[in-house]
Tab-separated table of C-alpha atoms in Angstrom:
chain	number	residue	atom	x	y	z
N	247	MET	CA	-6.931	-3.712	16.275
N	248	GLU	CA	-7.154	-0.773	18.575
N	249	GLY	CA	-10.616	0.577	19.401
N	250	LYS	CA	-11.691	3.771	17.668
N	251	LYS	CA	-11.267	5.821	20.834
N	252	ASP	CA	-7.757	4.418	21.413
N	253	LEU	CA	-6.964	4.953	17.738
N	254	ARG	CA	-8.015	8.610	17.901
N	255	GLU	CA	-5.952	9.103	21.074
N	256	LYS	CA	-2.888	7.567	19.435
N	257	VAL	CA	-3.333	9.811	16.377
N	258	ARG	CA	-3.563	12.859	18.653
N	259	GLU	CA	-0.315	11.778	20.351
N	260	LEU	CA	1.408	11.389	16.984
N	261	LEU	CA	0.192	14.819	15.882
N	262	ALA	CA	1.326	16.430	19.138
N	263	GLU	CA	4.806	14.903	18.766
N	264	GLN	CA	5.183	16.281	15.228
N	265	ALA	CA	6.317	19.914	15.109
N	266	SER	CA	5.457	20.221	11.425
N	267	ARG	CA	2.079	21.462	10.245
N	268	SER	CA	2.642	19.905	6.825
N	269	LEU	CA	-0.338	17.792	5.833
N	270	ILE	CA	1.792	15.307	3.917
N	271	LEU	CA	4.303	14.874	6.751
N	272	LEU	CA	1.488	14.310	9.246
N	273	LEU	CA	-0.162	11.729	6.992
N	274	GLN	CA	3.194	9.975	6.541
N	275	ARG	CA	3.670	9.832	10.304
N	276	ILE	CA	0.241	8.288	10.852
N	277	GLN	CA	0.735	5.781	8.046
N	278	ASP	CA	4.172	4.853	9.407
N	279	HIS	CA	2.545	4.014	12.729
N	280	PHE	CA	-0.610	2.184	11.569
N	281	GLY	CA	0.549	0.878	8.188
N	282	TYR	CA	-2.308	2.761	6.500
N	283	LEU	CA	-4.470	5.855	7.050
N	284	PRO	CA	-7.526	4.976	9.122
N	285	PRO	CA	-10.596	7.243	8.627
N	286	GLU	CA	-10.394	8.413	12.237
N	287	GLY	CA	-6.801	9.450	11.619
N	288	LEU	CA	-7.768	11.579	8.649
N	289	GLU	CA	-10.509	13.240	10.698
N	290	GLU	CA	-8.069	14.032	13.510
N	291	VAL	CA	-5.554	15.499	11.051
N	292	ALA	CA	-8.309	17.707	9.605
N	293	LYS	CA	-9.187	18.970	13.104
N	294	HIS	CA	-5.527	19.470	13.990
N	295	LEU	CA	-4.836	21.545	10.869
N	296	LYS	CA	-8.281	23.193	10.795
N	297	LEU	CA	-8.903	21.870	7.295
N	298	PRO	CA	-12.004	20.319	5.758
N	299	VAL	CA	-11.891	16.517	5.956
N	300	SER	CA	-12.478	16.462	2.190
N	301	ARG	CA	-9.149	18.233	1.622
N	302	VAL	CA	-7.288	15.713	3.795
N	303	TYR	CA	-8.970	12.813	1.961
N	304	GLY	CA	-8.127	14.502	-1.338
N	305	VAL	CA	-4.425	14.567	-0.528
N	306	ALA	CA	-4.488	11.027	0.909
N	307	THR	CA	-6.096	9.634	-2.237
N	308	PHE	CA	-4.049	11.689	-4.701
N	309	TYR	CA	-0.624	10.389	-3.672
N	310	ALA	CA	0.158	6.727	-4.368
N	311	GLN	CA	2.312	6.522	-1.228
N	312	PHE	CA	-0.794	6.601	0.953
N	313	SER	CA	-3.178	3.728	1.589
N	314	LEU	CA	-6.653	3.934	3.090
N	315	SER	CA	-6.746	0.223	3.821
N	316	PRO	CA	-4.431	-2.105	5.734
N	317	LYS	CA	-1.673	-3.805	3.776
N	318	GLY	CA	-0.348	-7.312	4.200
N	319	LYS	CA	3.070	-8.166	5.546
N	320	HIS	CA	4.292	-8.370	1.936
N	321	LEU	CA	3.528	-5.941	-0.882
N	322	VAL	CA	3.568	-7.112	-4.498
N	323	GLN	CA	3.342	-4.297	-7.046
N	324	VAL	CA	2.672	-5.363	-10.618
N	325	CYS	CA	3.704	-2.718	-13.125
N	326	GLN	CA	1.223	-1.877	-15.848
N	327	GLY	CA	3.108	1.076	-17.309
N	328	THR	CA	3.430	1.235	-21.089
N	329	ALA	CA	6.579	-0.890	-21.436
N	330	CYS	CA	5.374	-3.512	-18.950
N	331	HIS	CA	1.907	-3.605	-20.468
N	332	VAL	CA	3.320	-4.151	-23.966
N	333	GLN	CA	5.770	-6.818	-22.722
N	334	GLY	CA	3.145	-8.879	-20.864
N	335	GLY	CA	2.461	-7.185	-17.557
N	336	ARG	CA	-1.220	-8.054	-17.831
N	337	ALA	CA	-0.348	-11.767	-18.058
N	338	ILE	CA	1.693	-11.424	-14.834
N	339	LEU	CA	-1.301	-10.001	-13.016
N	340	GLU	CA	-3.675	-12.596	-14.472
N	341	ALA	CA	-1.358	-15.417	-13.340
N	342	LEU	CA	-1.318	-14.104	-9.752
N	343	VAL	CA	-5.112	-13.991	-9.767
N	344	ARG	CA	-5.541	-17.386	-11.450
N	345	GLU	CA	-2.832	-19.357	-9.642
N	346	LEU	CA	-2.807	-17.747	-6.194
N	347	ASP	CA	-6.179	-15.955	-5.979
N	348	LEU	CA	-4.386	-12.681	-5.220
N	349	ARG	CA	-6.463	-9.778	-6.471
N	350	PRO	CA	-5.372	-6.147	-6.569
N	351	GLU	CA	-6.972	-3.780	-4.104
N	352	GLU	CA	-8.630	-6.580	-2.097
N	353	PRO	CA	-7.804	-7.137	1.570
N	354	PRO	CA	-4.550	-9.077	1.909
N	355	LYS	CA	-4.760	-12.853	1.786
N	356	SER	CA	-2.174	-14.798	3.743
N	357	GLY	CA	-0.331	-11.560	4.432
N	358	ILE	CA	0.240	-10.578	0.774
N	359	SER	CA	-1.191	-7.411	-0.771
N	360	VAL	CA	-1.192	-6.903	-4.544
N	361	GLU	CA	-1.270	-3.491	-6.207
N	362	VAL	CA	-1.303	-2.419	-9.813
N	363	VAL	CA	1.126	0.443	-10.381
N	364	ARG	CA	1.633	2.551	-13.482
N	365	CYS	CA	5.425	2.675	-13.613
N	366	VAL	CA	8.266	1.561	-11.369
N	367	GLY	CA	11.020	3.095	-13.485
N	368	CYS	CA	12.518	-0.177	-14.720
N	369	CYS	CA	11.178	-0.057	-18.272
N	370	SER	CA	14.215	-1.796	-19.765
N	371	LEU	CA	13.433	-4.833	-17.565
N	372	ALA	CA	9.766	-5.090	-18.571
N	373	PRO	CA	7.619	-6.742	-17.455
N	374	VAL	CA	8.433	-5.906	-13.839
N	375	MET	CA	7.001	-6.800	-10.457
N	376	VAL	CA	8.255	-5.178	-7.243
N	377	VAL	CA	8.100	-7.385	-4.142
N	378	ASP	CA	8.756	-5.719	-0.808
N	379	GLY	CA	10.746	-3.002	-2.574
N	380	VAL	CA	12.850	-5.361	-4.730
N	381	ALA	CA	12.294	-5.215	-8.493
N	382	HIS	CA	12.060	-8.468	-10.454
N	383	GLY	CA	12.359	-7.945	-14.186
N	384	ARG	CA	11.950	-9.784	-17.474
N	385	LEU	CA	9.284	-11.876	-15.782
N	386	THR	CA	7.149	-14.634	-17.148
N	387	PRO	CA	3.810	-15.356	-15.518
N	388	GLU	CA	5.247	-18.623	-14.197
N	389	ARG	CA	8.256	-16.915	-12.615
N	390	ALA	CA	6.015	-14.255	-11.007
N	391	VAL	CA	3.893	-16.968	-9.369
N	392	GLU	CA	7.058	-18.761	-8.225
N	393	ILE	CA	8.392	-15.579	-6.571
N	394	VAL	CA	5.162	-15.074	-4.634
N	395	LYS	CA	5.052	-18.745	-3.630
N	396	GLU	CA	8.536	-18.241	-2.178
N	397	LEU	CA	7.051	-15.561	0.099
N	398	TYR	CA	4.475	-18.044	1.361
N	399	ALA	CA	7.188	-20.648	1.947
N	400	ALA	CA	9.436	-18.211	3.812
N	401	ASP	CA	6.566	-17.152	6.077
N	402	ASN	CA	5.701	-20.766	6.915
N	403	ARG	CA	9.201	-21.861	7.961
């Protein structure tokens, strides 16, 4: 990982390259580069836009598209919206924890991050899990574990 000084310098470069003064666009640019929003990046954005750091953090934590911690190579999003919850979404999540020791919001293990999301817009396919942007519907806990194990296998080839 880059040192904090190097990180701040890189953020300043990214901000200088961006003509927009839109807070959201600047945060997206930084996240695109680092894969998440490091604290030093948020502080530099606040300075750049002459905003309180609390406002920048407020926006970064309000929108689900932003992450304040590094993500793994793969992102598994387990839907817990109403339809998925009723159709067994909780069992999907519990199986990932029990069988693979993958816990939501913890640092990625073996390159896989797990997130709980409220709705992915595939209610008719409930329960749903989105893996690297691809929705998998009508899941059973066993099938969810199998899908994630396939990620491990693909990475170890």
